[in-house]
PDB file of C-alpha atoms and ligand atoms in Angstrom:
ATOM      1  CA  MET X   1      95.964 110.807  84.357  1.00 60.00           C
ATOM      2  CA  SER X   2      97.234 107.292  84.236  1.00 84.00           C
ATOM      3  CA  VAL X   3      96.512 104.906  86.804  1.00 95.00           C
ATOM      4  CA  ARG X   4      99.504 103.067  88.790  1.00 97.00           C
ATOM      5  CA  HIS X   5      98.865  99.425  89.111  1.00 98.00           C
ATOM      6  CA  PHE X   6     101.015  96.796  90.763  1.00 99.00           C
ATOM      7  CA  LEU X   7     100.863  93.543  88.742  1.00 99.00           C
ATOM      8  CA  THR X   8     104.571  92.498  88.933  1.00 99.00           C
ATOM      9  CA  LEU X   9     107.689  93.821  90.877  1.00 98.00           C
ATOM     10  CA  MET X  10     108.766  95.295  87.444  1.00 98.00           C
ATOM     11  CA  ASP X  11     105.951  97.954  88.114  1.00 98.00           C
ATOM     12  CA  LEU X  12     108.142  99.533  90.681  1.00 98.00           C
ATOM     13  CA  SER X  13     111.447 101.157  89.713  1.00 98.00           C
ATOM     14  CA  ALA X  14     114.560  99.393  91.954  1.00 98.00           C
ATOM     15  CA  GLU X  15     114.890 102.590  93.697  1.00 98.00           C
ATOM     16  CA  GLU X  16     111.011 102.782  94.557  1.00 98.00           C
ATOM     17  CA  PHE X  17     111.385  98.746  95.779  1.00 98.00           C
ATOM     18  CA  ARG X  18     114.334  99.707  98.102  1.00 98.00           C
ATOM     19  CA  THR X  19     112.450 102.947  99.599  1.00 98.00           C
ATOM     20  CA  LEU X  20     109.155 100.856 100.024  1.00 98.00           C
ATOM     21  CA  ILE X  21     111.305  97.970 102.036  1.00 98.00           C
ATOM     22  CA  HIS X  22     112.375 100.846 104.352  1.00 98.00           C
ATOM     23  CA  ARG X  23     109.006 102.327 104.764  1.00 98.00           C
ATOM     24  CA  ALA X  24     107.504  98.919 105.580  1.00 99.00           C
ATOM     25  CA  THR X  25     109.974  98.834 108.499  1.00 99.00           C
ATOM     26  CA  GLU X  26     108.860 102.412 109.379  1.00 98.00           C
ATOM     27  CA  LEU X  27     105.514 101.641 109.525  1.00 98.00           C
ATOM     28  CA  LYS X  28     105.872  98.350 111.452  1.00 98.00           C
ATOM     29  CA  ALA X  29     107.690 100.652 114.003  1.00 98.00           C
ATOM     30  CA  MET X  30     104.888 103.001 114.033  1.00 98.00           C
ATOM     31  CA  GLN X  31     102.194 100.616 114.556  1.00 98.00           C
ATOM     32  CA  ARG X  32     104.299  98.734 117.475  1.00 98.00           C
ATOM     33  CA  LYS X  33     104.240 101.943 119.192  1.00 98.00           C
ATOM     34  CA  GLY X  34     100.688 102.452 118.619  1.00 97.00           C
ATOM     35  CA  GLU X  35     101.042 105.771 116.770  1.00 98.00           C
ATOM     36  CA  LEU X  36      97.824 106.581 114.776  1.00 98.00           C
ATOM     37  CA  TYR X  37      98.440 107.070 110.849  1.00 98.00           C
ATOM     38  CA  GLU X  38      95.305 107.084 108.854  1.00 98.00           C
ATOM     39  CA  PRO X  39      96.154 108.288 105.421  1.00 98.00           C
ATOM     40  CA  LEU X  40      93.390 106.271 103.721  1.00 98.00           C
ATOM     41  CA  ARG X  41      90.471 107.158 106.094  1.00 98.00           C
ATOM     42  CA  ASN X  42      87.155 106.758 103.949  1.00 97.00           C
ATOM     43  CA  LYS X  43      88.913 104.829 101.345  1.00 98.00           C
ATOM     44  CA  VAL X  44      87.827 101.196 100.151  1.00 98.00           C
ATOM     45  CA  LEU X  45      89.944  98.369  98.810  1.00 99.00           C
ATOM     46  CA  GLY X  46      87.884  95.642  97.062  1.00 98.00           C
ATOM     47  CA  MET X  47      89.580  92.237  97.515  1.00 98.00           C
ATOM     48  CA  VAL X  48      88.609  89.708  94.719  1.00 98.00           C
ATOM     49  CA  PHE X  49      89.736  86.213  95.805  1.00 98.00           C
ATOM     50  CA  GLU X  50      89.409  83.554  93.079  1.00 97.00           C
ATOM     51  CA  LYS X  51      91.758  81.214  95.174  1.00 97.00           C
ATOM     52  CA  SER X  52      91.937  80.596  98.978  1.00 97.00           C
ATOM     53  CA  SER X  53      93.932  82.784 101.538  1.00 98.00           C
ATOM     54  CA  THR X  54      95.058  83.303 105.140  1.00 98.00           C
ATOM     55  CA  ARG X  55      97.674  85.697 105.091  1.00 98.00           C
ATOM     56  CA  THR X  56      96.595  87.899 102.156  1.00 98.00           C
ATOM     57  CA  ARG X  57      93.301  88.444 103.162  1.00 98.00           C
ATOM     58  CA  VAL X  58      93.953  89.216 106.537  1.00 98.00           C
ATOM     59  CA  SER X  59      96.879  91.467 105.947  1.00 99.00           C
ATOM     60  CA  PHE X  60      95.180  93.502 103.325  1.00 99.00           C
ATOM     61  CA  GLU X  61      92.139  93.924 105.407  1.00 98.00           C
ATOM     62  CA  THR X  62      94.193  94.632 108.624  1.00 98.00           C
ATOM     63  CA  GLY X  63      96.242  97.162 106.758  1.00 98.00           C
ATOM     64  CA  MET X  64      93.304  98.986 105.410  1.00 98.00           C
ATOM     65  CA  ILE X  65      91.314  98.961 108.955  1.00 98.00           C
ATOM     66  CA  GLN X  66      94.837 100.409 110.533  1.00 98.00           C
ATOM     67  CA  PHE X  67      94.917 103.043 107.832  1.00 98.00           C
ATOM     68  CA  GLY X  68      91.757 104.331 108.635  1.00 98.00           C
ATOM     69  CA  GLY X  69      89.891 102.825 105.546  1.00 98.00           C
ATOM     70  CA  SER X  70      88.021  99.303 105.053  1.00 98.00           C
ATOM     71  CA  ALA X  71      88.085  96.544 102.688  1.00 98.00           C
ATOM     72  CA  ILE X  72      85.370  94.453 100.873  1.00 98.00           C
ATOM     73  CA  PHE X  73      85.925  90.623 100.537  1.00 98.00           C
ATOM     74  CA  LEU X  74      84.600  89.589  97.068  1.00 97.00           C
ATOM     75  CA  SER X  75      84.575  85.815  96.189  1.00 94.00           C
ATOM     76  CA  PRO X  76      83.435  84.290  92.784  1.00 91.00           C
ATOM     77  CA  ARG X  77      80.949  82.325  94.801  1.00 91.00           C
ATOM     78  CA  ASP X  78      78.642  85.142  95.702  1.00 91.00           C
ATOM     79  CA  THR X  79      79.301  87.718  92.959  1.00 93.00           C
ATOM     80  CA  GLN X  80      78.446  87.798  89.416  1.00 95.00           C
ATOM     81  CA  LEU X  81      82.108  87.255  88.539  1.00 91.00           C
ATOM     82  CA  GLY X  82      81.777  83.627  89.313  1.00 92.00           C
ATOM     83  CA  ARG X  83      78.663  83.605  87.019  1.00 94.00           C
ATOM     84  CA  GLY X  84      80.576  84.664  84.179  1.00 94.00           C
ATOM     85  CA  GLU X  85      80.058  88.555  83.921  1.00 96.00           C
ATOM     86  CA  PRO X  86      82.887  89.750  81.640  1.00 96.00           C
ATOM     87  CA  ILE X  87      86.084  90.786  83.431  1.00 96.00           C
ATOM     88  CA  GLU X  88      86.113  94.112  81.586  1.00 97.00           C
ATOM     89  CA  ASP X  89      82.360  94.993  82.791  1.00 98.00           C
ATOM     90  CA  SER X  90      83.398  93.979  86.393  1.00 97.00           C
ATOM     91  CA  ALA X  91      86.575  96.207  86.369  1.00 98.00           C
ATOM     92  CA  ARG X  92      84.540  99.050  85.047  1.00 98.00           C
ATOM     93  CA  VAL X  93      81.846  98.776  87.511  1.00 98.00           C
ATOM     94  CA  LEU X  94      84.021  97.948  90.851  1.00 98.00           C
ATOM     95  CA  SER X  95      86.193 100.734  89.839  1.00 98.00           C
ATOM     96  CA  ARG X  96      83.648 103.441  89.852  1.00 98.00           C
ATOM     97  CA  MET X  97      83.000 102.490  93.634  1.00 98.00           C
ATOM     98  CA  VAL X  98      86.079 101.524  95.344  1.00 98.00           C
ATOM     99  CA  ASP X  99      89.385 103.205  95.613  1.00 98.00           C
ATOM    100  CA  VAL X 100      91.818 100.397  94.897  1.00 98.00           C
ATOM    101  CA  ILE X 101      91.443  96.852  93.943  1.00 98.00           C
ATOM    102  CA  MET X 102      93.268  93.521  95.038  1.00 98.00           C
ATOM    103  CA  ILE X 103      92.887  90.570  92.916  1.00 98.00           C
ATOM    104  CA  ARG X 104      94.079  86.594  93.509  1.00 98.00           C
ATOM    105  CA  THR X 105      93.241  84.703  90.324  1.00 98.00           C
ATOM    106  CA  TYR X 106      94.440  81.887  88.014  1.00 98.00           C
ATOM    107  CA  GLU X 107      95.836  83.483  84.691  1.00 98.00           C
ATOM    108  CA  HIS X 108      97.728  86.320  84.694  1.00 98.00           C
ATOM    109  CA  GLU X 109      95.912  87.938  81.517  1.00 98.00           C
ATOM    110  CA  LYS X 110      92.817  88.079  83.627  1.00 98.00           C
ATOM    111  CA  ILE X 111      94.610  90.642  85.909  1.00 98.00           C
ATOM    112  CA  GLU X 112      96.026  92.459  83.051  1.00 98.00           C
ATOM    113  CA  THR X 113      92.608  92.937  81.473  1.00 98.00           C
ATOM    114  CA  PHE X 114      90.887  94.003  84.557  1.00 98.00           C
ATOM    115  CA  ALA X 115      93.784  96.682  85.039  1.00 98.00           C
ATOM    116  CA  GLN X 116      93.296  97.911  81.567  1.00 98.00           C
ATOM    117  CA  TYR X 117      89.651  98.614  82.355  1.00 98.00           C
ATOM    118  CA  SER X 118      89.990  99.827  85.707  1.00 98.00           C
ATOM    119  CA  LYS X 119      89.776 103.431  86.753  1.00 98.00           C
ATOM    120  CA  VAL X 120      91.710 102.768  90.097  1.00 98.00           C
ATOM    121  CA  PRO X 121      94.867 101.109  91.159  1.00 98.00           C
ATOM    122  CA  VAL X 122      94.886  97.043  90.848  1.00 99.00           C
ATOM    123  CA  ILE X 123      97.325  94.998  93.052  1.00 99.00           C
ATOM    124  CA  ASN X 124      98.326  91.505  92.269  1.00 99.00           C
ATOM    125  CA  ALA X 125      97.781  89.315  95.239  1.00 99.00           C
ATOM    126  CA  LEU X 126      98.684  86.135  93.296  1.00 99.00           C
ATOM    127  CA  THR X 127      98.397  84.777  89.916  1.00 98.00           C
ATOM    128  CA  ASP X 128      99.570  81.736  88.169  1.00 98.00           C
ATOM    129  CA  MET X 129     102.731  83.670  86.967  1.00 98.00           C
ATOM    130  CA  TYR X 130     103.539  85.970  89.977  1.00 99.00           C
ATOM    131  CA  HIS X 131     103.107  86.728  93.709  1.00 99.00           C
ATOM    132  CA  PRO X 132     104.705  90.247  94.031  1.00 99.00           C
ATOM    133  CA  CYS X 133     103.411  91.166  97.286  1.00 99.00           C
ATOM    134  CA  GLN X 134     104.829  88.065  99.178  1.00 99.00           C
ATOM    135  CA  LEU X 135     108.365  89.362  97.770  1.00 99.00           C
ATOM    136  CA  LEU X 136     107.922  92.774  99.345  1.00 99.00           C
ATOM    137  CA  ALA X 137     107.538  90.901 102.610  1.00 99.00           C
ATOM    138  CA  ASP X 138     110.406  88.687 102.048  1.00 99.00           C
ATOM    139  CA  MET X 139     112.714  91.374 100.886  1.00 99.00           C
ATOM    140  CA  GLN X 140     111.654  93.676 103.727  1.00 99.00           C
ATOM    141  CA  THR X 141     112.405  90.252 106.170  1.00 99.00           C
ATOM    142  CA  TYR X 142     115.834  89.931 104.815  1.00 99.00           C
ATOM    143  CA  SER X 143     116.708  93.455 105.119  1.00 98.00           C
ATOM    144  CA  GLU X 144     115.541  93.717 108.558  1.00 98.00           C
ATOM    145  CA  HIS X 145     117.436  90.362 109.429  1.00 98.00           C
ATOM    146  CA  ARG X 146     120.619  90.869 107.671  1.00 98.00           C
ATOM    147  CA  GLY X 147     120.677  94.397 105.847  1.00 98.00           C
ATOM    148  CA  ASP X 148     121.130  94.936 102.134  1.00 98.00           C
ATOM    149  CA  ILE X 149     120.677  91.820  99.906  1.00 98.00           C
ATOM    150  CA  ARG X 150     122.431  93.285  96.807  1.00 98.00           C
ATOM    151  CA  GLY X 151     125.404  91.041  96.094  1.00 98.00           C
ATOM    152  CA  LYS X 152     124.052  88.095  98.316  1.00 98.00           C
ATOM    153  CA  THR X 153     123.072  84.531  96.941  1.00 99.00           C
ATOM    154  CA  VAL X 154     119.665  83.357  97.155  1.00 99.00           C
ATOM    155  CA  THR X 155     118.665  79.837  96.379  1.00 99.00           C
ATOM    156  CA  TRP X 156     115.322  78.850  95.329  1.00 99.00           C
ATOM    157  CA  VAL X 157     114.599  75.193  95.864  1.00 99.00           C
ATOM    158  CA  GLY X 158     111.388  73.553  94.273  1.00 98.00           C
ATOM    159  CA  ASP X 159     108.916  74.355  91.438  1.00 98.00           C
ATOM    160  CA  GLY X 160     109.680  77.166  88.867  1.00 98.00           C
ATOM    161  CA  ASN X 161     106.307  78.634  89.739  1.00 98.00           C
ATOM    162  CA  ASN X 162     104.705  82.049  90.666  1.00 98.00           C
ATOM    163  CA  MET X 163     106.935  82.655  93.695  1.00 99.00           C
ATOM    164  CA  CYS X 164     110.030  81.711  91.700  1.00 99.00           C
ATOM    165  CA  HIS X 165     109.084  84.055  88.965  1.00 99.00           C
ATOM    166  CA  SER X 166     108.716  86.857  91.464  1.00 99.00           C
ATOM    167  CA  TYR X 167     112.171  85.950  93.050  1.00 99.00           C
ATOM    168  CA  ILE X 168     113.615  86.218  89.524  1.00 99.00           C
ATOM    169  CA  ASN X 169     111.993  89.767  89.166  1.00 99.00           C
ATOM    170  CA  ALA X 170     113.382  90.549  92.717  1.00 99.00           C
ATOM    171  CA  ALA X 171     116.879  89.472  91.921  1.00 99.00           C
ATOM    172  CA  ARG X 172     116.863  91.753  88.722  1.00 98.00           C
ATOM    173  CA  GLN X 173     115.398  94.575  90.718  1.00 98.00           C
ATOM    174  CA  LEU X 174     117.613  94.169  93.855  1.00 98.00           C
ATOM    175  CA  ASP X 175     120.737  92.801  92.221  1.00 98.00           C
ATOM    176  CA  PHE X 176     121.252  89.665  93.992  1.00 99.00           C
ATOM    177  CA  LYS X 177     122.187  86.185  92.677  1.00 98.00           C
ATOM    178  CA  LEU X 178     119.660  83.716  92.374  1.00 99.00           C
ATOM    179  CA  HIS X 179     120.207  79.901  92.220  1.00 99.00           C
ATOM    180  CA  ILE X 180     117.117  78.047  91.145  1.00 99.00           C
ATOM    181  CA  ALA X 181     117.217  74.157  91.929  1.00 99.00           C
ATOM    182  CA  CYS X 182     114.104  72.892  90.034  1.00 98.00           C
ATOM    183  CA  PRO X 183     113.644  69.246  88.927  1.00 98.00           C
ATOM    184  CA  GLU X 184     113.741  69.077  85.000  1.00 98.00           C
ATOM    185  CA  GLY X 185     110.360  69.737  83.692  1.00 98.00           C
ATOM    186  CA  PHE X 186     109.526  72.267  86.382  1.00 98.00           C
ATOM    187  CA  ASP X 187     111.458  75.255  85.253  1.00 98.00           C
ATOM    188  CA  PRO X 188     110.492  78.892  85.243  1.00 98.00           C
ATOM    189  CA  THR X 189     109.339  79.776  81.995  1.00 98.00           C
ATOM    190  CA  PRO X 190     111.895  80.430  79.226  1.00 98.00           C
ATOM    191  CA  GLU X 191     110.806  84.236  78.978  1.00 98.00           C
ATOM    192  CA  MET X 192     111.331  84.510  82.740  1.00 98.00           C
ATOM    193  CA  LEU X 193     114.894  83.119  82.468  1.00 98.00           C
ATOM    194  CA  LYS X 194     115.874  84.882  79.715  1.00 98.00           C
ATOM    195  CA  ALA X 195     114.880  88.330  81.240  1.00 98.00           C
ATOM    196  CA  GLY X 196     116.775  87.194  84.481  1.00 98.00           C
ATOM    197  CA  ARG X 197     119.877  85.701  82.694  1.00 98.00           C
ATOM    198  CA  ASP X 198     122.239  88.281  84.398  1.00 98.00           C
ATOM    199  CA  HIS X 199     121.254  87.160  87.900  1.00 98.00           C
ATOM    200  CA  VAL X 200     119.809  83.648  87.593  1.00 98.00           C
ATOM    201  CA  GLU X 201     121.408  80.214  87.249  1.00 98.00           C
ATOM    202  CA  ILE X 202     119.747  76.877  87.039  1.00 98.00           C
ATOM    203  CA  ILE X 203     121.599  74.514  89.587  1.00 98.00           C
ATOM    204  CA  ARG X 204     119.565  71.052  89.662  1.00 98.00           C
ATOM    205  CA  ASP X 205     120.964  69.601  92.554  1.00 98.00           C
ATOM    206  CA  PRO X 206     119.799  71.381  95.698  1.00 98.00           C
ATOM    207  CA  MET X 207     122.976  70.633  97.659  1.00 98.00           C
ATOM    208  CA  ALA X 208     125.065  72.349  95.002  1.00 98.00           C
ATOM    209  CA  ALA X 209     122.707  75.232  94.670  1.00 98.00           C
ATOM    210  CA  ALA X 210     122.545  75.847  98.409  1.00 98.00           C
ATOM    211  CA  LYS X 211     126.422  76.109  98.818  1.00 98.00           C
ATOM    212  CA  GLY X 212     127.547  79.527  99.716  1.00 97.00           C
ATOM    213  CA  SER X 213     124.009  80.828  99.871  1.00 98.00           C
ATOM    214  CA  ASP X 214     122.742  83.853 102.362  1.00 99.00           C
ATOM    215  CA  LEU X 215     119.220  82.922 101.984  1.00 99.00           C
ATOM    216  CA  LEU X 216     117.158  79.595 101.371  1.00 98.00           C
ATOM    217  CA  VAL X 217     113.811  79.702 100.035  1.00 99.00           C
ATOM    218  CA  THR X 218     111.188  77.211  98.961  1.00 99.00           C
ATOM    219  CA  ASP X 219     107.574  76.779  98.408  1.00 98.00           C
ATOM    220  CA  VAL X 220     104.663  73.938  97.917  1.00 98.00           C
ATOM    221  CA  TRP X 221     105.227  71.178  95.312  1.00 98.00           C
ATOM    222  CA  ALA X 222     101.596  71.809  93.976  1.00 98.00           C
ATOM    223  CA  SER X 223     100.394  75.489  93.709  1.00 98.00           C
ATOM    224  CA  MET X 224      96.635  76.186  93.890  1.00 98.00           C
ATOM    225  CA  GLY X 225      95.015  74.833  90.840  1.00 97.00           C
ATOM    226  CA  GLN X 226      97.596  71.876  90.556  1.00 98.00           C
ATOM    227  CA  GLU X 227      95.794  69.612  93.085  1.00 96.00           C
ATOM    228  CA  GLU X 228      95.208  66.728  90.593  1.00 97.00           C
ATOM    229  CA  GLU X 229      99.005  66.688  89.735  1.00 98.00           C
ATOM    230  CA  MET X 230      99.932  66.270  93.282  1.00 96.00           C
ATOM    231  CA  VAL X 231     100.873  62.496  93.144  1.00 97.00           C
ATOM    232  CA  ARG X 232     103.210  62.976  90.101  1.00 97.00           C
ATOM    233  CA  ARG X 233     104.517  66.158  91.784  1.00 98.00           C
ATOM    234  CA  ARG X 234     105.351  64.191  94.983  1.00 97.00           C
ATOM    235  CA  GLU X 235     107.527  61.739  92.781  1.00 98.00           C
ATOM    236  CA  ALA X 236     109.150  64.363  90.744  1.00 98.00           C
ATOM    237  CA  PHE X 237     110.014  66.517  93.716  1.00 98.00           C
ATOM    238  CA  ALA X 238     111.197  63.858  96.083  1.00 98.00           C
ATOM    239  CA  ASP X 239     114.676  65.106  96.335  1.00 98.00           C
ATOM    240  CA  TYR X 240     113.644  68.719  96.427  1.00 98.00           C
ATOM    241  CA  GLN X 241     113.411  69.163 100.146  1.00 98.00           C
ATOM    242  CA  VAL X 242     115.024  71.980 102.001  1.00 98.00           C
ATOM    243  CA  ASN X 243     116.393  69.884 105.135  1.00 98.00           C
ATOM    244  CA  ALA X 244     119.277  70.209 107.728  1.00 98.00           C
ATOM    245  CA  GLU X 245     121.783  68.847 105.132  1.00 98.00           C
ATOM    246  CA  VAL X 246     120.839  71.398 102.242  1.00 98.00           C
ATOM    247  CA  MET X 247     120.701  73.961 105.036  1.00 98.00           C
ATOM    248  CA  ALA X 248     124.282  73.098 106.002  1.00 98.00           C
ATOM    249  CA  GLN X 249     125.665  73.686 102.489  1.00 98.00           C
ATOM    250  CA  ALA X 250     124.665  77.344 102.854  1.00 98.00           C
ATOM    251  CA  HIS X 251     126.617  80.050 104.790  1.00 98.00           C
ATOM    252  CA  THR X 252     126.257  79.598 108.947  1.00 98.00           C
ATOM    253  CA  ASP X 253     124.331  82.754 109.023  1.00 98.00           C
ATOM    254  CA  ALA X 254     122.058  82.000 106.100  1.00 98.00           C
ATOM    255  CA  LEU X 255     118.251  82.511 106.597  1.00 98.00           C
ATOM    256  CA  PHE X 256     115.121  80.197 105.545  1.00 99.00           C
ATOM    257  CA  MET X 257     112.049  81.463 104.257  1.00 99.00           C
ATOM    258  CA  HIS X 258     108.550  80.003 102.872  1.00 98.00           C
ATOM    259  CA  CYS X 259     105.601  82.079 101.797  1.00 98.00           C
ATOM    260  CA  LEU X 260     103.479  79.462 103.786  1.00 98.00           C
ATOM    261  CA  PRO X 261     101.299  77.433 103.932  1.00 98.00           C
ATOM    262  CA  ALA X 262     103.892  75.016 104.371  1.00 98.00           C
ATOM    263  CA  HIS X 263     103.999  70.945 104.310  1.00 98.00           C
ATOM    264  CA  ARG X 264     106.392  69.932 106.766  1.00 98.00           C
ATOM    265  CA  GLY X 265     108.001  66.479 105.378  1.00 98.00           C
ATOM    266  CA  GLU X 266     107.473  67.683 101.782  1.00 98.00           C
ATOM    267  CA  GLU X 267     109.153  70.603 100.879  1.00 98.00           C
ATOM    268  CA  VAL X 268     110.655  71.623 104.056  1.00 98.00           C
ATOM    269  CA  SER X 269     111.727  69.431 107.102  1.00 98.00           C
ATOM    270  CA  SER X 270     110.123  70.283 110.285  1.00 98.00           C
ATOM    271  CA  GLU X 271     113.674  70.582 111.768  1.00 98.00           C
ATOM    272  CA  VAL X 272     114.356  73.475 109.181  1.00 98.00           C
ATOM    273  CA  ILE X 273     111.109  75.405 109.499  1.00 98.00           C
ATOM    274  CA  ASP X 274     111.105  75.399 113.008  1.00 97.00           C
ATOM    275  CA  ALA X 275     114.665  76.385 113.730  1.00 97.00           C
ATOM    276  CA  PRO X 276     116.014  79.669 114.762  1.00 96.00           C
ATOM    277  CA  ASP X 277     117.507  80.552 111.098  1.00 95.00           C
ATOM    278  CA  SER X 278     113.895  80.095 109.816  1.00 98.00           C
ATOM    279  CA  VAL X 279     111.981  83.722 109.661  1.00 98.00           C
ATOM    280  CA  VAL X 280     108.740  82.394 108.346  1.00 98.00           C
ATOM    281  CA  TRP X 281     106.725  84.098 111.100  1.00 98.00           C
ATOM    282  CA  ASP X 282     108.392  87.600 110.597  1.00 98.00           C
ATOM    283  CA  GLU X 283     108.264  86.897 106.812  1.00 99.00           C
ATOM    284  CA  ALA X 284     104.250  86.446 107.512  1.00 98.00           C
ATOM    285  CA  GLU X 285     103.737  89.369 109.535  1.00 98.00           C
ATOM    286  CA  ASN X 286     105.641  91.438 106.987  1.00 99.00           C
ATOM    287  CA  ARG X 287     102.951  91.184 104.525  1.00 99.00           C
ATOM    288  CA  LEU X 288     100.990  93.629 106.628  1.00 99.00           C
ATOM    289  CA  HIS X 289     103.636  96.427 106.799  1.00 99.00           C
ATOM    290  CA  SER X 290     104.944  95.827 103.311  1.00 99.00           C
ATOM    291  CA  GLN X 291     101.498  95.972 101.617  1.00 99.00           C
ATOM    292  CA  LYS X 292     100.561  99.290 103.744  1.00 99.00           C
ATOM    293  CA  ALA X 293     103.888 100.647 102.333  1.00 98.00           C
ATOM    294  CA  LEU X 294     102.551  99.756  98.923  1.00 99.00           C
ATOM    295  CA  LEU X 295      99.012 100.968  99.424  1.00 99.00           C
ATOM    296  CA  GLU X 296     100.442 104.263 100.813  1.00 98.00           C
ATOM    297  CA  LEU X 297     102.637 104.439  97.433  1.00 98.00           C
ATOM    298  CA  LEU X 298      99.871 103.872  95.168  1.00 98.00           C
ATOM    299  CA  LEU X 299      97.215 106.113  96.838  1.00 98.00           C
ATOM    300  CA  VAL X 300      98.865 108.775  99.155  1.00 97.00           C
ATOM    301  CA  LYS X 301      99.768 111.717  97.040  1.00 85.00           C
TER     302      LYS X 301
HETATM  303  N1   CP V 401     101.694  83.524 101.443  1.00 70.06           N
HETATM  304  C1   CP V 401     100.370  83.723 101.124  1.00 70.06           C
HETATM  305  O1   CP V 401     100.256  84.329  99.872  1.00 70.06           O
HETATM  306  O2   CP V 401      99.536  82.926 101.896  1.00 70.06           O
HETATM  307  P1   CP V 401      98.027  83.134 101.766  1.00 70.06           P
HETATM  308  O3   CP V 401      97.593  81.938 100.590  1.00 70.06           O
HETATM  309  O4   CP V 401      97.578  82.590 103.021  1.00 70.06           O
HETATM  310  O5   CP V 401      97.322  84.513 101.332  1.00 70.06           O
HETATM  311  N1  NVA V 402     103.006  78.752  94.798  1.00 70.06           N
HETATM  312  C1  NVA V 402     101.774  78.681  95.949  1.00 70.06           C
HETATM  313  C2  NVA V 402     101.887  80.111  96.633  1.00 70.06           C
HETATM  314  C3  NVA V 402     100.801  80.196  97.757  1.00 70.06           C
HETATM  315  C4  NVA V 402     100.749  81.468  98.549  1.00 70.06           C
HETATM  316  C5  NVA V 402     100.345  78.811  95.183  1.00 70.06           C
HETATM  317  O1  NVA V 402     100.380  79.458  94.158  1.00 70.06           O
HETATM  318  O2  NVA V 402      99.447  78.043  95.656  1.00 70.06           O
END
């Protein structure tokens, strides 16, 4: 039997993606009511983190505990992964012990190799290329506040990074229009733009891109692993802040999202992130519920 992995949003069918969003909202209601639901009793999630995390770690660990299972945190600092044990060998060993593995790493190829040698499902908890788990939460949040996103317009302001790539995939899957306002030299990869050509448009000016939008999204100017580029990026992105002026171009009921952590005064103004249209706290909470829905999809037959 082949193992089902979740390395990008394209590993789901469009229908599965929609069902998962609704299931996440259902699981949220069950948890709020204090209903006990433990489909993963005695199951163990291995969590490999080669980069820092607050939300991803806590949401996966909490989700496993609420589902009756448990999670093990593994960092390269204190495992053999950090001392050069081959990915193939680590995948073979870990997947003989745990029931599902979550990985946050740098090169996307690394998680692909790991998945190839794993006997259990592998979940992408962020690579340099994609952050699909965050999109499950973002799409759940949009659906809870505004209903179906099909046919709506989303504007991405900032770097054509891992989050932007996952927004391109979400636009393809859920059929919304995506405007990308990024400075030249910081575009999504040509392959991603080609794949998303029916849904994506690059509009360099954030004010023009935000016009008529239903959702504005941004992210840090320098992602994890790009710390040394920070100074150069601050200059390049100086005109790419989501502030009240940019928000004013969008529809009056437009929402604001950010995967967090945020830098107020850089990619977003305090005024915008702390305004009522900003749903960043729901978005962060929904990491928990949507990942529980994902774990259920991958593990509960
Ligand atoms: N948004 C997100 O993935 O946050 P963490 O880096 O804290 O996990
Ligand atoms: N683009 C950011 C997302 C953090 C959740 C990064 O990769 O650091």
